[in-house]
Short mmCIF file of C-alpha atoms in Angstrom, two decimals:
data_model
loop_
_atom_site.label_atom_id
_atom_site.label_comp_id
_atom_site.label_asym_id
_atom_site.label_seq_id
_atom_site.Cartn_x
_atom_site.Cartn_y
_atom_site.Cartn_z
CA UNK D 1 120.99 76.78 71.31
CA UNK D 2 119.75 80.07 72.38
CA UNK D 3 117.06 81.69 71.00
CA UNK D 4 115.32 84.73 70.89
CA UNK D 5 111.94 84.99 70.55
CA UNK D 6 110.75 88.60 69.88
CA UNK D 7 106.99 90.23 69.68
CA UNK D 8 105.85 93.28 68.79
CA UNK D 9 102.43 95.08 69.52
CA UNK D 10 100.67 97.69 68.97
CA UNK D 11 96.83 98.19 70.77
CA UNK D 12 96.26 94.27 70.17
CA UNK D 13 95.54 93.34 73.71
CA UNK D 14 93.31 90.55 72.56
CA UNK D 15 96.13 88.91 69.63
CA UNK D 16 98.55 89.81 72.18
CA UNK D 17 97.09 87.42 74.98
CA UNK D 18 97.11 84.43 71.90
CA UNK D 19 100.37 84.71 71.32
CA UNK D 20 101.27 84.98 75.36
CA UNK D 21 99.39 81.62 76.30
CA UNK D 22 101.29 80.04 73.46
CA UNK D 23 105.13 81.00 74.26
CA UNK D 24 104.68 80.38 77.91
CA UNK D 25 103.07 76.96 77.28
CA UNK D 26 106.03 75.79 75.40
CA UNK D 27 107.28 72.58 76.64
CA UNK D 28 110.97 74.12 76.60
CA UNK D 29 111.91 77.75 78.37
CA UNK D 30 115.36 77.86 76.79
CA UNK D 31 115.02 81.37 75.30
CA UNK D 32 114.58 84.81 75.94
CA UNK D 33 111.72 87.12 74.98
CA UNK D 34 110.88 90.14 74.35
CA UNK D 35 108.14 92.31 73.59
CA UNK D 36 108.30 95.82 71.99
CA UNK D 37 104.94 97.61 72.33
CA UNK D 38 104.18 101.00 70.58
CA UNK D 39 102.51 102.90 73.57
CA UNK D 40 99.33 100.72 73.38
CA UNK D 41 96.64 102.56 75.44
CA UNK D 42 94.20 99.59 74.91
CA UNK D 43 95.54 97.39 77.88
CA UNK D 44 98.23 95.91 76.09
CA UNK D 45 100.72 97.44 78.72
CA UNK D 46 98.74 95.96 81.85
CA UNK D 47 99.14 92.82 80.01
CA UNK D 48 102.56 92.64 79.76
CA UNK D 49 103.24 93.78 82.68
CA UNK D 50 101.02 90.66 84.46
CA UNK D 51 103.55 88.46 82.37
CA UNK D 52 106.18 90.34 82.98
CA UNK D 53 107.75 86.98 84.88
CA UNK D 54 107.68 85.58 81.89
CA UNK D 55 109.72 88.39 79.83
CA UNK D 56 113.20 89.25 79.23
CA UNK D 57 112.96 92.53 78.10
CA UNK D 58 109.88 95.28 77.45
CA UNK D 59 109.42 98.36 76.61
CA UNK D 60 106.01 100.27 76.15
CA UNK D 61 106.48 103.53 74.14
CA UNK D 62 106.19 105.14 70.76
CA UNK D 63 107.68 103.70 67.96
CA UNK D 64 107.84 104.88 64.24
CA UNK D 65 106.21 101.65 62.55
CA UNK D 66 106.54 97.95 62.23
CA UNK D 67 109.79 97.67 61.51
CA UNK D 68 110.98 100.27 63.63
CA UNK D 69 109.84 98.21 66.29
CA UNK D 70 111.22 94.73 65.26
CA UNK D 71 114.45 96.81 64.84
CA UNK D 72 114.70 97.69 68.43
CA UNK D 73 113.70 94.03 69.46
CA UNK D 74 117.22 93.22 67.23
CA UNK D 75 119.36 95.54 69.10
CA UNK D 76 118.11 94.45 72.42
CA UNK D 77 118.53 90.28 71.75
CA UNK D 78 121.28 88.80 72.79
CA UNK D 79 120.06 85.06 71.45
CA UNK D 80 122.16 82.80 68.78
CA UNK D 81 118.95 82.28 66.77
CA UNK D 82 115.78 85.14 66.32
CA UNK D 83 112.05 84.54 65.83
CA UNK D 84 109.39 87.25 65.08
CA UNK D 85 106.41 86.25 66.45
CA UNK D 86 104.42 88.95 66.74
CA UNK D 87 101.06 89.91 68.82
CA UNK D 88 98.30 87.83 67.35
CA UNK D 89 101.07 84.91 65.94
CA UNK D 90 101.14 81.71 67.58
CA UNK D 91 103.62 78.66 68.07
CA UNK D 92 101.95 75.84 66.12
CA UNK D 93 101.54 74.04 69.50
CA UNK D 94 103.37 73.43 72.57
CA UNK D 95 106.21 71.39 71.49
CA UNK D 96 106.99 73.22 68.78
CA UNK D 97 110.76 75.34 70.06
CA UNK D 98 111.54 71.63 72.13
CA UNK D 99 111.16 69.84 67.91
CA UNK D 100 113.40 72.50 66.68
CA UNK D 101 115.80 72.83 69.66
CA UNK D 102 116.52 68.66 69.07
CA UNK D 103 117.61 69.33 65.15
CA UNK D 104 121.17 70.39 63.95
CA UNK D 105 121.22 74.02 63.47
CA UNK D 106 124.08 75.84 62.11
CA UNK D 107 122.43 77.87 58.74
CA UNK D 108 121.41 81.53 59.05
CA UNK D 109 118.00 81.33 57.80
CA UNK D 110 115.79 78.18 58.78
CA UNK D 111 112.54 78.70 57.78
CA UNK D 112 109.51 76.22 58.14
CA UNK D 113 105.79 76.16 57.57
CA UNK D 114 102.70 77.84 58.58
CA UNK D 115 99.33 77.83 59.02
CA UNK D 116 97.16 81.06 57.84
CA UNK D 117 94.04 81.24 59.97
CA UNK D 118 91.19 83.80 60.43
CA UNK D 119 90.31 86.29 62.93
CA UNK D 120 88.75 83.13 64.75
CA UNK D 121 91.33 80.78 64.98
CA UNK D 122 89.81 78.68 61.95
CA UNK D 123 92.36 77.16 59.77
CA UNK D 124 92.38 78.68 55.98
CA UNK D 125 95.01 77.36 54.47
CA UNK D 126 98.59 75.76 54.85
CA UNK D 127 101.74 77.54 53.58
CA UNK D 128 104.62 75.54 52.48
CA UNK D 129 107.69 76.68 50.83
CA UNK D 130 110.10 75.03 48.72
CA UNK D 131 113.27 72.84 49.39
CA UNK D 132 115.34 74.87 47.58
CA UNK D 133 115.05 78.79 47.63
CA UNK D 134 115.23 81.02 44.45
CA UNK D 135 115.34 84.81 44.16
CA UNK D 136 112.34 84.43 41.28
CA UNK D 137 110.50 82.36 44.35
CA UNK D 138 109.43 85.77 46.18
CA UNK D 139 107.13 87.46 43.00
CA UNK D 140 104.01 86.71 44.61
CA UNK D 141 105.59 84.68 47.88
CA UNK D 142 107.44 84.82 50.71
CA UNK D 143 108.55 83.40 53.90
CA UNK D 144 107.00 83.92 57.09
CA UNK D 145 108.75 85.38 59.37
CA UNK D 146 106.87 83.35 62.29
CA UNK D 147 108.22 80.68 61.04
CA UNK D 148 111.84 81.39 60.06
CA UNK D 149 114.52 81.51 62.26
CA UNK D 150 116.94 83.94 61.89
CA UNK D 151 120.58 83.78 62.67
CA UNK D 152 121.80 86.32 64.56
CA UNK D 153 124.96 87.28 62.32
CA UNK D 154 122.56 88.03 59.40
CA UNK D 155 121.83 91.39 61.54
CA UNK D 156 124.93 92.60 61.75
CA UNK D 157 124.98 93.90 57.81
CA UNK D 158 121.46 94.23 57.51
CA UNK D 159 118.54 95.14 59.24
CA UNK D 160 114.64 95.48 58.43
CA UNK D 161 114.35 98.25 55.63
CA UNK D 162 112.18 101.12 58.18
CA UNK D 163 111.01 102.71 55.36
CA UNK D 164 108.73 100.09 53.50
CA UNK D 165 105.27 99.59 55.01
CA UNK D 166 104.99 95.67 54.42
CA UNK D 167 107.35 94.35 52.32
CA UNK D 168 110.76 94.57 54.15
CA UNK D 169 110.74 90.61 55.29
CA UNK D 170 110.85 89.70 51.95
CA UNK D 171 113.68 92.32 51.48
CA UNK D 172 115.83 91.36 54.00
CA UNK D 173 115.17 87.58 53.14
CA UNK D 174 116.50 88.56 49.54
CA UNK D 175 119.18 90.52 50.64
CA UNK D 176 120.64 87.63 52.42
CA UNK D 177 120.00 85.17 49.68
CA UNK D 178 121.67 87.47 47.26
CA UNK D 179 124.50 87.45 49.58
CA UNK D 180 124.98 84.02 49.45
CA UNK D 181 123.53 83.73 53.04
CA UNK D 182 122.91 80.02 53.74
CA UNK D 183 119.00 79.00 53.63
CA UNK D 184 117.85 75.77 55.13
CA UNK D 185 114.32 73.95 54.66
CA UNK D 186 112.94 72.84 58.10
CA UNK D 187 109.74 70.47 57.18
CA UNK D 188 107.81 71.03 60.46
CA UNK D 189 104.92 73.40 61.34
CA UNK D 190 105.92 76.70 63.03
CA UNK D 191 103.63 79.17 63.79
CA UNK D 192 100.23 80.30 62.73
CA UNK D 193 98.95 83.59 61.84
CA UNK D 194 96.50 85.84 60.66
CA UNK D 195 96.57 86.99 57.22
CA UNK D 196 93.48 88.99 57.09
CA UNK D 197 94.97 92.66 56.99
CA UNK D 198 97.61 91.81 54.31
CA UNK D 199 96.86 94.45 50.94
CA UNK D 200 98.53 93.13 48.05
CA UNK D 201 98.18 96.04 46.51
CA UNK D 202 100.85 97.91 48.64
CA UNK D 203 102.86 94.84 48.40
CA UNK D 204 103.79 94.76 45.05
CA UNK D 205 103.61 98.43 44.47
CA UNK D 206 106.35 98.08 47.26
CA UNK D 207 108.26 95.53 45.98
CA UNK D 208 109.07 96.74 42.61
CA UNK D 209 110.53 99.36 43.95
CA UNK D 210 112.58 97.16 46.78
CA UNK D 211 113.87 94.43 44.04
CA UNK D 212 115.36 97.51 42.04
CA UNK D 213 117.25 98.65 45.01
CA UNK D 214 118.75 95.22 45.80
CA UNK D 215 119.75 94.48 42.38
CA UNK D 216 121.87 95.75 40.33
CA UNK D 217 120.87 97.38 37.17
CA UNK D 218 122.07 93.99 34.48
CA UNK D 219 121.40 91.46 37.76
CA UNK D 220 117.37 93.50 37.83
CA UNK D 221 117.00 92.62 34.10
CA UNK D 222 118.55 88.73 34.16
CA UNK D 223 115.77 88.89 37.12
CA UNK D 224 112.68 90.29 34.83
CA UNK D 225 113.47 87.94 32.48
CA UNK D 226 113.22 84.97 35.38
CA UNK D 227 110.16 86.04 36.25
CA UNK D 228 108.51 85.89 33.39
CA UNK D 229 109.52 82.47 32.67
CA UNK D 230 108.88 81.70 36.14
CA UNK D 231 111.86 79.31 35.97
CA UNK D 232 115.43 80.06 36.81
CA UNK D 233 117.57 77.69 34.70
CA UNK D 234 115.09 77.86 31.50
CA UNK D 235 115.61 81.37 31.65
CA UNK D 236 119.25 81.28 31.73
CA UNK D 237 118.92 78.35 29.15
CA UNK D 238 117.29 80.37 26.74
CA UNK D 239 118.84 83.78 27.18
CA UNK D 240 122.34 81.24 26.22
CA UNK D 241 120.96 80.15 23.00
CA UNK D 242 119.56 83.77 22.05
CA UNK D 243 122.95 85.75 22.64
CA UNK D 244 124.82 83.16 21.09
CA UNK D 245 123.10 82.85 17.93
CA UNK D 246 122.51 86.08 15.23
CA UNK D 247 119.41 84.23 13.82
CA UNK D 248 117.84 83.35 16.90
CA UNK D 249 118.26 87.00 18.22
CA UNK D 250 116.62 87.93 15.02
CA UNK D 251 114.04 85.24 15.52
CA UNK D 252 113.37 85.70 18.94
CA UNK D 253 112.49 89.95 18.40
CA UNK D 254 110.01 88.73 15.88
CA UNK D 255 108.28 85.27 18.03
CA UNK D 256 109.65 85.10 21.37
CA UNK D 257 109.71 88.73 22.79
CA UNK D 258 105.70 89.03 22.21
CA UNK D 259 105.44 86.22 24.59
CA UNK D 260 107.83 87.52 27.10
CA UNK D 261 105.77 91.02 27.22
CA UNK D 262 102.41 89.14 27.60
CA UNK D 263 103.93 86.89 30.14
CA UNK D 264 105.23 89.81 31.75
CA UNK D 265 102.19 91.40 31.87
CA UNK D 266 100.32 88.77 34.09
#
């Protein structure tokens, strides 16, 4: 299995070391990396360039954003499998690509879990996701892209949505599930990284706008509904009874829909 392991930096000479010391300690070398910096002025460039033995591929020069720069890592790898780990990430230690190199892997998204850590290193918190994967799953979560491995194929119809500041991993990630992309739990530790910047605020003033663009318009109000109930099959359950039933329809506008806006509103 080859994979491709791609970073991206921008003036983060000191995250950009971290994640350096932990690729090349990997107990495996059977994958190709590369590292798209934005024109770093702060060193970053000297950097790579002393581990340039190490890299596949780099380029130091302007780029137009985040994405912009994890798109041109995508049209550069030539790897069966891709991993963002970006300047600051780290592997979760050094035998982390030899544990996922020894399982079966044939899905196009395998994501694992992380650790979020401070600007220090210190552990904060561990993120696990769920066996199973649900579209009403990414309100308020996500997968982390340090720790999902993407199939190559997957890029072919989409890539990372340039114009969204923070959000477009969990586009893409939705886009593919929507698409009946196959999704596959790996139960091991990835990758840890630093959650500190993160605003919510832009995120989910970010992602409204994103889920209406994936969905269509009678998929995008099935999906409200889901949310609010925070549970997939209930949802459809009740939605069932309701349109099947003139005095439950009547009910429900005089009991139920109250609820839904106040759940809604949380």
């Amino acid at each position: 299995m080859k994979l491709s392991i791609i970073t991206i930096n921008y003036n983060n000479k000191t995250g950009l070391q971290k994640t350096i010391d932990s690729v090349i300690s990997q107990t495996v070398k059977d994958f190709e990396w590369i590292i798209i910096d934005g024109g770093s002025i702060d060193g970053s460039k000297e950097l790579i360039e002393h581990y340039s033995r190490y890299i596949t591929y780099w380029v130091s020069e302007p780029d137009k954003g985040i994405y912009n720069a994890m798109n041109k890592g995508i049209k550069v790898a030539k790897g069966e499998y891709f991993l963002f780990l970006n300047s600051g990430d780290c592997l979760y230690d050094k035998y982390t690509l030899e544990k996922f190199n020894q399982r079966i892997n044939t899905e196009d998204v395998i994501y694992g879990n992380a650790i979020v850590v401070d600007s220090s290193g210190n552990e904060v918190s561990k993120w696990h996701n769920p066996e199973k994967l649900k579209l009403s799953y990414f309100w308020g979560h996500g997968l982390n892209h340090q720790a999902t491995f993407i199939k190559k194929r997957c890029f072919e119809k989409f890539m990372y949505n340039e114009n969204n500041k923070i959000v477009s991993d969990t586009e893409l990630f939705m886009l593919l599930l929507y698409n009946s992309y196959s999704f596959a739990k790996y139960d091991s530790y990835v990758a840890k990284f630093d959650n500190t910047g993160v605003s919510f605020t832009t995120k989910y003033n970010e992602y409204s706008g994103m889920v209406d663009r994936i969905l269509p318009r009678g998929v995008k109000e099935d999906y409200d509904d889901i949310i609010a109930l925070r549970d997939v099959d209930l949802a459809i359950m009740i939605r069932n009874i309701i349109n099947s039933n003139r005095f439950v329809r009547n009910l429900t506008r005089v009991f139920i829909y109250p609820i839904h806006y106040l759940l809604a509103k949380k």
